[in-house]
Short mmCIF file of C-alpha atoms and ligand atoms in Angstrom, two decimals:
data_model
loop_
_atom_site.label_atom_id
_atom_site.label_comp_id
_atom_site.label_asym_id
_atom_site.label_seq_id
_atom_site.Cartn_x
_atom_site.Cartn_y
_atom_site.Cartn_z
CA MET W 1 -0.37 -0.14 0.02
CA THR W 2 0.90 3.29 -0.61
CA SER W 3 0.97 6.14 1.54
CA ASN W 4 -1.62 8.15 -2.07
CA ASP W 5 -4.44 5.40 -1.13
CA ARG W 6 -3.57 4.60 2.53
CA VAL W 7 -6.32 6.28 4.69
CA VAL W 8 -5.56 7.68 8.19
CA VAL W 9 -7.49 8.18 11.32
CA ILE W 10 -6.29 10.01 14.34
CA GLY W 11 -7.86 9.01 17.29
CA SER W 12 -9.35 5.64 18.66
CA GLY W 13 -12.72 6.66 19.78
CA LEU W 14 -16.21 5.50 19.18
CA ALA W 15 -15.98 8.11 15.95
CA GLY W 16 -12.00 6.70 14.86
CA VAL W 17 -12.93 2.92 15.80
CA ARG W 18 -16.01 2.73 13.66
CA LEU W 19 -14.61 4.14 10.76
CA ALA W 20 -11.96 2.54 10.97
CA ARG W 21 -14.30 -0.76 11.32
CA ARG W 22 -16.44 0.40 8.35
CA LEU W 23 -13.29 0.88 5.50
CA GLY W 24 -12.09 -2.75 6.87
CA GLU W 25 -15.46 -4.38 6.13
CA LEU W 26 -15.45 -2.12 3.10
CA GLY W 27 -12.14 -3.21 1.51
CA THR W 28 -10.28 0.38 2.51
CA PRO W 29 -6.82 0.27 3.44
CA VAL W 30 -7.05 1.84 6.81
CA THR W 31 -3.88 3.26 9.97
CA LEU W 32 -5.52 4.22 13.00
CA ILE W 33 -3.80 6.32 15.26
CA GLY W 34 -4.86 6.93 19.42
CA GLU W 35 -2.91 7.88 22.42
CA GLU W 36 -4.69 6.75 25.36
CA GLU W 37 -3.08 3.35 26.97
CA HIS W 38 -6.06 1.11 26.73
CA ARG W 39 -8.04 -0.69 24.51
CA PRO W 40 -10.78 1.22 22.65
CA TYR W 41 -14.08 2.02 24.79
CA ASN W 42 -17.24 3.10 25.09
CA ARG W 43 -16.91 6.47 26.31
CA VAL W 44 -20.34 6.64 27.12
CA LEU W 45 -20.16 3.59 29.84
CA LEU W 46 -17.95 4.93 31.76
CA ALA W 47 -20.02 5.94 34.88
CA GLU W 48 -20.98 2.24 34.27
CA VAL W 49 -17.40 1.71 35.42
CA LEU W 50 -16.49 4.17 37.92
CA ALA W 51 -20.23 3.12 39.41
CA GLY W 52 -18.38 -0.72 39.65
CA ARG W 53 -21.35 -2.20 37.65
CA TYR W 54 -18.82 -3.24 34.58
CA SER W 55 -15.27 -3.67 34.44
CA PRO W 56 -13.07 -1.57 31.48
CA GLU W 57 -13.40 -5.52 29.80
CA VAL W 58 -17.02 -5.36 29.23
CA ILE W 59 -17.43 -1.48 27.88
CA ALA W 60 -13.96 -2.48 25.26
CA LEU W 61 -14.67 -1.82 21.24
CA PRO W 62 -13.98 -4.62 18.95
CA ALA W 63 -11.09 -2.49 17.73
CA PRO W 64 -10.06 -3.24 14.11
CA ALA W 65 -6.60 -4.80 13.40
CA GLU W 66 -4.45 -2.08 12.47
CA LEU W 67 -4.04 -0.03 15.37
CA THR W 68 -1.30 2.18 15.71
CA ARG W 69 -0.32 3.37 19.95
CA ALA W 70 0.71 7.11 19.15
CA ARG W 71 0.45 10.95 20.11
CA ILE W 72 -0.01 13.35 16.69
CA THR W 73 1.97 15.83 16.86
CA GLY W 74 1.77 18.18 13.90
CA ILE W 75 0.11 17.38 10.78
CA ASP W 76 2.21 18.14 7.19
CA ARG W 77 -0.04 19.17 4.64
CA SER W 78 1.93 19.89 1.92
CA ALA W 79 3.94 16.16 2.45
CA ARG W 80 0.54 14.69 3.50
CA THR W 81 2.07 13.10 6.53
CA VAL W 82 1.60 13.19 10.21
CA VAL W 83 4.11 13.55 12.72
CA HIS W 84 4.18 11.05 16.16
CA ALA W 85 5.03 12.62 19.16
CA ASP W 86 8.34 10.58 18.85
CA GLY W 87 9.60 12.92 15.42
CA SER W 88 8.08 9.76 13.35
CA VAL W 89 6.45 10.57 10.27
CA THR W 90 3.37 8.55 8.85
CA GLY W 91 2.21 9.30 4.82
CA TYR W 92 -1.61 9.63 4.19
CA GLY W 93 -3.60 9.83 0.93
CA ARG W 94 -6.69 10.91 3.06
CA LEU W 95 -6.41 12.35 6.56
CA VAL W 96 -9.30 11.95 8.91
CA LEU W 97 -9.57 13.67 12.18
CA ALA W 98 -11.61 11.78 15.22
CA THR W 99 -9.87 13.84 18.04
CA GLY W 100 -12.66 14.25 20.59
CA SER W 101 -13.26 16.80 22.64
CA ASN W 102 -11.80 18.44 25.85
CA PRO W 103 -12.90 18.78 29.27
CA VAL W 104 -13.54 22.71 30.43
CA LEU W 105 -11.14 23.27 33.52
CA PRO W 106 -13.86 26.34 35.52
CA PRO W 107 -10.86 29.00 36.26
CA LEU W 108 -10.54 28.87 39.17
CA ARG W 109 -7.92 29.92 41.62
CA GLY W 110 -6.10 27.11 42.74
CA LEU W 111 -6.26 25.06 40.00
CA PHE W 112 -4.47 24.77 36.62
CA THR W 113 -5.41 26.07 33.78
CA ALA W 114 -3.50 26.07 30.71
CA SER W 115 -4.68 23.15 28.27
CA ALA W 116 -6.64 19.98 29.73
CA GLU W 117 -4.28 18.06 27.09
CA GLU W 118 -1.58 18.31 29.71
CA HIS W 119 -3.77 16.85 32.24
CA GLU W 120 -1.95 18.63 35.37
CA LEU W 121 -4.20 18.80 37.75
CA PRO W 122 -3.52 18.74 41.91
CA GLU W 123 -3.87 15.53 43.31
CA GLY W 124 -7.83 14.72 44.47
CA VAL W 125 -8.84 16.76 41.49
CA HIS W 126 -9.93 14.90 38.84
CA ALA W 127 -11.77 14.94 34.92
CA PHE W 128 -14.24 12.43 33.34
CA ARG W 129 -13.00 11.75 30.09
CA THR W 130 -10.65 9.16 29.31
CA MET W 131 -10.59 5.66 31.29
CA ASP W 132 -7.62 6.96 32.82
CA ASP W 133 -9.58 9.49 34.67
CA CYS W 134 -12.07 7.17 35.82
CA LEU W 135 -9.58 4.62 37.20
CA GLY W 136 -8.08 6.98 38.79
CA LEU W 137 -11.34 8.04 40.33
CA ALA W 138 -12.85 4.43 40.83
CA LYS W 139 -9.35 4.26 43.80
CA ALA W 140 -9.71 7.19 45.11
CA VAL W 141 -13.66 7.32 46.15
CA ARG W 142 -14.08 5.11 49.69
CA PRO W 143 -16.55 4.92 51.36
CA GLY W 144 -17.58 8.24 53.33
CA VAL W 145 -14.96 10.44 51.29
CA ARG W 146 -15.90 13.25 50.65
CA ALA W 147 -15.96 14.27 46.87
CA VAL W 148 -17.78 17.22 44.93
CA VAL W 149 -19.06 17.30 41.89
CA ILE W 150 -18.92 20.49 40.29
CA GLY W 151 -20.86 20.53 37.01
CA GLY W 152 -24.70 19.79 36.98
CA GLY W 153 -25.27 18.84 33.30
CA LEU W 154 -25.20 15.42 32.15
CA LEU W 155 -21.26 13.98 32.82
CA GLY W 156 -22.22 15.46 36.24
CA VAL W 157 -24.96 13.89 36.92
CA SER W 158 -23.32 10.20 35.82
CA ALA W 159 -20.42 10.69 37.90
CA ALA W 160 -22.26 11.51 41.22
CA ARG W 161 -24.95 8.70 40.96
CA ALA W 162 -21.89 6.49 40.69
CA LEU W 163 -19.73 7.86 43.19
CA ALA W 164 -22.42 7.85 45.50
CA VAL W 165 -23.42 4.31 44.95
CA ARG W 166 -19.61 3.43 45.83
CA GLY W 167 -20.32 4.78 49.31
CA ALA W 168 -18.88 8.59 48.70
CA GLN W 169 -20.76 11.53 50.41
CA VAL W 170 -21.03 13.47 47.36
CA VAL W 171 -22.30 17.33 46.88
CA LEU W 172 -22.81 17.94 42.95
CA ALA W 173 -22.85 22.29 43.03
CA GLN W 174 -24.54 22.95 39.91
CA GLN W 175 -23.87 26.80 38.70
CA SER W 176 -27.26 27.57 36.89
CA GLU W 177 -30.78 26.99 38.66
CA ARG W 178 -31.11 23.57 37.79
CA LEU W 179 -29.74 19.71 36.59
CA MET W 180 -29.14 18.71 33.15
CA GLU W 181 -30.93 21.77 31.71
CA ARG W 182 -29.98 22.24 28.35
CA GLN W 183 -31.82 18.49 27.68
CA LEU W 184 -34.73 19.08 30.41
CA ASP W 185 -37.47 20.99 31.04
CA PRO W 186 -37.98 22.39 35.08
CA ALA W 187 -40.72 19.42 35.68
CA ALA W 188 -38.04 16.60 34.70
CA SER W 189 -35.03 18.41 36.45
CA ARG W 190 -36.53 17.98 39.93
CA LEU W 191 -37.47 14.15 39.17
CA VAL W 192 -33.53 14.00 38.52
CA ARG W 193 -32.67 15.84 41.62
CA ARG W 194 -34.99 13.83 44.02
CA HIS W 195 -33.48 10.45 42.81
CA LEU W 196 -29.80 12.11 43.23
CA THR W 197 -30.85 12.98 47.00
CA GLY W 198 -32.34 9.63 47.15
CA LEU W 199 -29.16 8.61 46.66
CA GLY W 200 -27.73 11.03 49.47
CA VAL W 201 -26.34 12.99 46.98
CA GLU W 202 -26.98 16.70 49.00
CA VAL W 203 -27.24 19.19 45.69
CA HIS W 204 -26.49 23.00 45.49
CA THR W 205 -27.64 25.05 42.42
CA GLU W 206 -26.84 27.99 41.73
CA CYS W 207 -23.83 27.92 43.48
CA ARG W 208 -21.00 28.58 41.75
CA VAL W 209 -17.66 27.39 42.52
CA ARG W 210 -14.76 29.87 43.27
CA ASP W 211 -11.79 28.29 44.59
CA VAL W 212 -10.43 24.38 44.85
CA ARG W 213 -7.74 24.64 47.71
CA CYS W 214 -4.89 22.45 48.36
CA ALA W 215 -2.46 21.74 50.19
CA GLY W 216 0.86 19.88 49.81
CA GLY W 217 0.07 19.65 46.39
CA ALA W 218 -3.50 18.06 47.50
CA VAL W 219 -7.32 19.02 47.07
CA ARG W 220 -8.69 19.71 50.89
CA SER W 221 -11.58 21.76 50.36
CA VAL W 222 -13.51 23.74 47.35
CA GLU W 223 -14.64 27.42 48.32
CA MET W 224 -18.48 29.08 46.93
CA ALA W 225 -18.41 32.58 45.61
CA ASP W 226 -20.42 33.22 49.16
CA GLY W 227 -17.24 32.16 50.56
CA TYR W 228 -18.65 29.07 52.11
CA ALA W 229 -16.09 26.67 52.33
CA LEU W 230 -16.21 22.84 51.90
CA ASP W 231 -14.55 19.77 52.64
CA ALA W 232 -13.22 17.79 50.39
CA ASP W 233 -10.78 14.52 49.64
CA LEU W 234 -11.66 14.63 46.16
CA VAL W 235 -13.79 16.76 42.96
CA VAL W 236 -14.96 16.07 40.09
CA LEU W 237 -14.70 18.73 37.54
CA ALA W 238 -18.06 17.77 35.26
CA CYS W 239 -17.98 21.72 33.48
CA GLY W 240 -18.99 20.34 29.87
CA VAL W 241 -16.41 20.10 27.03
CA HIS W 242 -14.69 21.53 24.02
CA PRO W 243 -13.64 20.14 20.47
CA ARG W 244 -10.10 19.42 20.00
CA VAL W 245 -9.06 21.34 17.65
CA GLY W 246 -5.31 21.88 17.91
CA LEU W 247 -3.71 19.88 15.40
CA ALA W 248 -6.53 21.26 13.49
CA GLN W 249 -5.68 25.10 13.92
CA ALA W 250 -2.19 24.77 13.70
CA ALA W 251 -2.67 22.80 9.97
CA GLY W 252 -4.13 25.76 9.15
CA LEU W 253 -7.63 24.26 8.62
CA ASP W 254 -10.88 25.97 8.82
CA VAL W 255 -11.98 26.19 13.07
CA GLY W 256 -15.16 27.75 14.92
CA LYS W 257 -16.39 26.27 17.61
CA GLY W 258 -14.73 22.97 15.51
CA VAL W 259 -13.05 21.14 12.90
CA VAL W 260 -15.74 22.68 10.07
CA VAL W 261 -16.84 20.28 7.81
CA ASP W 262 -18.87 20.44 4.76
CA ASP W 263 -21.61 17.47 3.97
CA LYS W 264 -18.65 15.41 2.84
CA LEU W 265 -17.52 16.14 6.24
CA ARG W 266 -14.58 17.61 4.11
CA THR W 267 -12.38 20.40 5.76
CA SER W 268 -11.06 23.50 4.29
CA ASP W 269 -8.36 21.26 3.03
CA PRO W 270 -10.16 18.47 0.54
CA TYR W 271 -7.78 15.71 1.85
CA ILE W 272 -8.51 16.12 4.98
CA HIS W 273 -11.64 14.93 6.66
CA ALA W 274 -13.24 15.07 9.99
CA ILE W 275 -16.18 13.09 12.84
CA GLY W 276 -16.69 13.33 15.93
CA ASP W 277 -16.57 15.62 19.02
CA CYS W 278 -14.61 17.33 17.05
CA VAL W 279 -16.64 18.39 14.36
CA GLN W 280 -18.42 21.41 13.37
CA HIS W 281 -21.54 21.06 11.13
CA ALA W 282 -23.77 23.28 9.48
CA GLY W 283 -23.11 25.43 12.65
CA THR W 284 -23.55 22.62 15.46
CA VAL W 285 -21.10 21.00 17.78
CA TYR W 286 -22.68 18.20 19.16
CA GLY W 287 -20.76 15.75 21.68
CA LEU W 288 -22.76 13.22 21.40
CA ALA W 289 -22.35 9.51 20.92
CA ALA W 290 -24.94 9.14 18.23
CA PRO W 291 -23.81 12.23 15.22
CA ALA W 292 -20.19 10.68 16.14
CA LEU W 293 -21.26 7.65 14.64
CA GLU W 294 -23.25 8.59 11.61
CA GLN W 295 -20.23 10.59 10.45
CA ALA W 296 -18.42 7.57 10.46
CA ASP W 297 -20.55 5.75 9.03
CA ALA W 298 -20.86 8.33 5.97
CA LEU W 299 -17.54 9.31 5.85
CA ALA W 300 -16.91 5.31 5.43
CA ALA W 301 -19.24 4.79 2.62
CA LEU W 302 -17.79 7.84 0.61
CA LEU W 303 -14.20 6.72 1.45
CA ALA W 304 -14.90 3.44 0.16
CA GLY W 305 -16.34 4.72 -3.68
CA ASP W 306 -19.66 5.68 -2.82
CA THR W 307 -19.53 9.34 -4.19
CA GLY W 308 -23.58 10.29 -3.25
CA ALA W 309 -23.14 9.48 0.61
CA ARG W 310 -23.53 12.36 2.93
CA TYR W 311 -23.88 13.63 6.16
CA THR W 312 -26.95 16.08 6.63
CA GLY W 313 -27.08 16.13 9.99
CA THR W 314 -28.09 14.00 12.96
CA ARG W 315 -31.66 14.73 15.19
CA SER W 316 -30.29 13.65 18.38
CA LEU W 317 -32.06 11.77 21.72
CA THR W 318 -30.25 11.85 24.93
CA ARG W 319 -31.29 8.94 27.41
CA LEU W 320 -29.39 8.17 30.58
CA THR W 321 -30.09 5.67 33.25
CA LEU W 322 -28.86 6.23 36.52
CA THR W 323 -29.10 2.92 38.40
CA GLY W 324 -29.17 3.22 42.21
CA PRO W 325 -29.22 0.53 44.78
CA GLY W 326 -32.88 -0.72 44.33
CA GLY W 327 -36.33 0.03 45.68
CA PRO W 328 -37.76 3.24 45.52
CA PHE W 329 -33.84 4.57 44.13
CA GLY W 330 -32.93 2.69 41.05
CA PRO W 331 -33.06 2.09 38.30
CA PHE W 332 -33.90 5.71 36.98
CA ASP W 333 -34.53 5.66 32.92
CA LEU W 334 -35.37 9.02 30.73
CA ALA W 335 -34.80 10.28 27.30
CA ALA W 336 -35.39 13.72 25.85
CA PHE W 337 -35.08 15.56 22.42
CA GLY W 338 -35.85 18.21 20.72
CA GLU W 339 -36.94 21.36 22.53
CA THR W 340 -38.43 20.35 25.89
CA GLU W 341 -39.85 23.86 26.61
CA ALA W 342 -42.87 25.56 25.17
CA LEU W 343 -43.11 28.95 23.37
CA PRO W 344 -46.25 30.72 23.18
CA GLY W 345 -48.95 28.46 20.57
CA ASP W 346 -47.16 25.10 20.99
CA ASP W 347 -49.34 22.58 21.98
CA VAL W 348 -48.61 20.66 25.34
CA VAL W 349 -49.34 17.22 26.53
CA GLN W 350 -48.32 16.22 30.54
CA LEU W 351 -48.72 12.71 31.80
CA THR W 352 -47.32 13.22 35.53
CA ASP W 353 -47.05 10.19 38.43
CA ALA W 354 -46.19 11.04 41.31
CA THR W 355 -46.09 7.85 43.40
CA ARG W 356 -44.27 6.30 40.79
CA GLY W 357 -41.54 8.74 39.86
CA THR W 358 -42.85 8.95 36.28
CA TYR W 359 -43.41 12.31 33.72
CA ARG W 360 -43.71 12.20 30.62
CA LYS W 361 -44.40 15.61 27.70
CA VAL W 362 -44.79 16.18 24.59
CA VAL W 363 -43.87 19.44 22.76
CA VAL W 364 -46.18 19.67 19.43
CA ARG W 365 -45.76 23.13 16.86
CA ASP W 366 -47.35 23.05 13.77
CA ASP W 367 -48.88 19.53 13.61
CA ARG W 368 -45.24 18.61 14.40
CA LEU W 369 -43.58 17.19 17.72
CA VAL W 370 -40.85 19.31 17.93
CA GLY W 371 -39.10 18.08 21.56
CA GLY W 372 -40.24 15.34 24.23
CA VAL W 373 -39.18 14.30 27.20
CA LEU W 374 -39.64 10.57 29.43
CA VAL W 375 -38.60 10.20 33.05
CA GLY W 376 -38.83 7.38 34.88
CA GLU W 377 -41.02 4.54 31.79
CA LEU W 378 -39.99 4.49 28.27
CA GLY W 379 -41.95 2.41 26.55
CA THR W 380 -43.09 4.77 24.13
CA VAL W 381 -39.47 6.64 23.08
CA GLY W 382 -39.03 4.81 19.90
CA ALA W 383 -42.40 6.08 18.70
CA LEU W 384 -41.57 9.22 19.98
CA ALA W 385 -37.93 9.30 18.69
CA ARG W 386 -39.56 8.06 14.98
CA ALA W 387 -41.85 10.64 14.75
CA TRP W 388 -39.58 14.09 16.16
CA GLU W 389 -36.85 12.73 13.16
CA GLY W 390 -39.31 11.83 10.47
CA ALA W 391 -40.51 15.59 11.02
CA GLU W 392 -43.96 14.19 9.48
CA PRO W 393 -47.35 15.89 10.53
CA LEU W 394 -48.58 13.80 13.21
CA PRO W 395 -52.27 12.45 12.13
CA SER W 396 -55.01 14.36 13.40
CA ALA W 397 -57.66 13.14 14.65
CA GLY W 398 -58.19 10.62 17.59
CA GLY W 399 -55.90 12.54 20.37
CA PRO W 400 -53.49 11.51 18.39
CA LEU W 401 -50.35 13.23 20.84
CA LEU W 402 -51.77 11.44 24.01
CA HIS W 403 -51.75 8.14 21.75
CA LEU W 404 -47.84 8.85 21.30
CA LEU W 405 -47.21 9.12 25.22
CA THR W 406 -49.31 6.46 26.38
CA ASN W 407 -48.76 3.45 23.50
CA ASP W 408 -45.50 1.94 22.92
CA GLY W 409 -46.02 2.00 19.13
CA GLY W 410 -44.08 -1.56 19.14
CA SER W 411 -40.91 -0.08 20.72
C1 FAD K 501 -18.42 9.76 31.12
C2 FAD K 501 -19.19 10.55 29.38
C3 FAD K 501 -20.71 10.01 29.54
C4 FAD K 501 -20.92 10.40 28.35
N1 FAD K 501 -22.07 9.99 28.29
C5 FAD K 501 -23.07 9.81 27.33
C6 FAD K 501 -24.70 9.49 26.99
O1 FAD K 501 -24.82 9.03 27.15
N2 FAD K 501 -24.88 9.67 25.51
C7 FAD K 501 -23.65 10.63 24.14
O2 FAD K 501 -24.44 10.70 23.24
N3 FAD K 501 -22.77 10.66 24.54
C8 FAD K 501 -22.23 10.69 25.72
N4 FAD K 501 -20.95 11.57 25.82
C9 FAD K 501 -20.56 11.68 24.98
C10 FAD K 501 -19.26 10.48 23.98
O3 FAD K 501 -18.95 9.89 24.95
C11 FAD K 501 -18.62 11.48 22.69
O4 FAD K 501 -19.51 12.37 22.38
C12 FAD K 501 -18.44 10.12 21.68
O5 FAD K 501 -17.05 9.85 22.74
C13 FAD K 501 -17.49 11.21 20.88
O6 FAD K 501 -16.46 10.40 19.98
P1 FAD K 501 -15.40 10.77 19.44
O7 FAD K 501 -14.70 9.44 18.51
O8 FAD K 501 -15.87 12.23 18.51
O9 FAD K 501 -14.43 10.97 19.87
P2 FAD K 501 -13.49 10.42 21.80
O10 FAD K 501 -14.48 9.45 22.28
O11 FAD K 501 -13.11 11.29 22.36
O12 FAD K 501 -12.10 10.06 21.13
C14 FAD K 501 -11.56 10.85 20.80
C15 FAD K 501 -10.28 10.18 20.79
O13 FAD K 501 -8.72 10.54 20.26
C16 FAD K 501 -8.02 10.47 20.69
N5 FAD K 501 -6.30 11.85 20.41
C17 FAD K 501 -7.51 13.03 20.43
N6 FAD K 501 -5.86 13.71 19.30
C18 FAD K 501 -5.23 13.11 19.56
C19 FAD K 501 -4.02 12.69 19.16
N7 FAD K 501 -2.83 14.20 18.56
N8 FAD K 501 -3.77 11.87 18.53
C20 FAD K 501 -3.79 10.56 19.03
N9 FAD K 501 -5.49 10.45 19.54
C21 FAD K 501 -5.60 11.66 19.40
C22 FAD K 501 -8.10 10.84 21.77
O14 FAD K 501 -7.10 10.32 22.85
C23 FAD K 501 -9.37 10.08 22.40
O15 FAD K 501 -9.34 8.54 22.44
C24 FAD K 501 -20.26 10.64 27.26
C25 FAD K 501 -18.85 11.40 27.53
C26 FAD K 501 -18.14 11.05 28.38
C27 FAD K 501 -17.16 11.07 28.86
#
């Protein structure tokens, strides 16, 4: 194989591994390069490893045969080579960036605030992005350990639940007024909060952390904006992610919030493509698994010669399962999609069962389903997702909205 026809993929996460596997199946030669020491794994399931529910082996991805463990430090676009950290080079015919995201490090006093790529955090302070982060946290968590999770989005909620299940005394500090506010409406957020509280997590909303205090290089406490200090043996930073665009930027590619790609997942250099969390497509940076996999599939088809293949965007559902110790506090499932809060003039159907802790709601605009949220009772999720993804007008007779919420539609 010459470097002219070689597809080189940087990043062996969900997107890179899926692409390499698909290309292998389609008979297109591919070299996958990833920096993580572990066998490629499904990042979405890391919280289950932290909770002790799965071992790392269980979440391993079926990796393609040719996987090189290395960190790529540069791209030479004129020579069409990538440079490895040890100085060696690999030539490419087509290059694919699948470099994922980095955790956002909040600007806290006492915290290393430079590039997250260095991961130089004080002892006891952890990001929650990689298997190493997860194993580091799993090693540090013991019953009674005082843990503060900073951030109440999907990541923070998952981390807080996992640490609580392992017996830690967890405080979750969320800056905005409710949990998972990007995905959920206020009623669903309240149910998530109730679930976490039931597991013993102390949830503080509208609570800004301003400092992480260390002694002897290790974290000792976390200080809130109002001066209140919480003792902490462990701190988890779950303040969001940003696309990992350093390589693309240094190579002079168009970068906005992510690496800018078109419907053929091409960057501003026709020999370089990008997929997954690092990408900005049609103005959107997804940061979710489903779009990463769809982009990988579309690009595999294109690179294997299907010139008509396109990626036109993903309407993706957020799903989260919070397993608990049983009884009234577990397991707890939720799914959310689209716009979960109605605008004036929208129709809303909502079913709440306070005893069972279930909540279902759909938002309809001009006969089209524009969003919904299901908590505790997900039987109808398949039918709702299909109606939403298809964006087709809903049938008008016979109370179709209520029907959508109460009939599982074979899902
Ligand atoms: C704890 C957790 C829970 C999540 N839960 C959900 C969920 O419930 N639903 C959902 O949709 N999404 C979830 N996500 C997000 C999801 O994991 C990502 O959207 C998905 O992993 C994106 O895949 P990717 O391949 O683009 O990036 P990644 O999986 O991040 O993979 C990128 C890989 O590239 C490697 N890399 C980067 N730069 C280089 C370089 N220069 N050289 C070599 N290798 C490099 C990285 O080390 C990494 O291994 C979760 C994420 C986390 C951390």
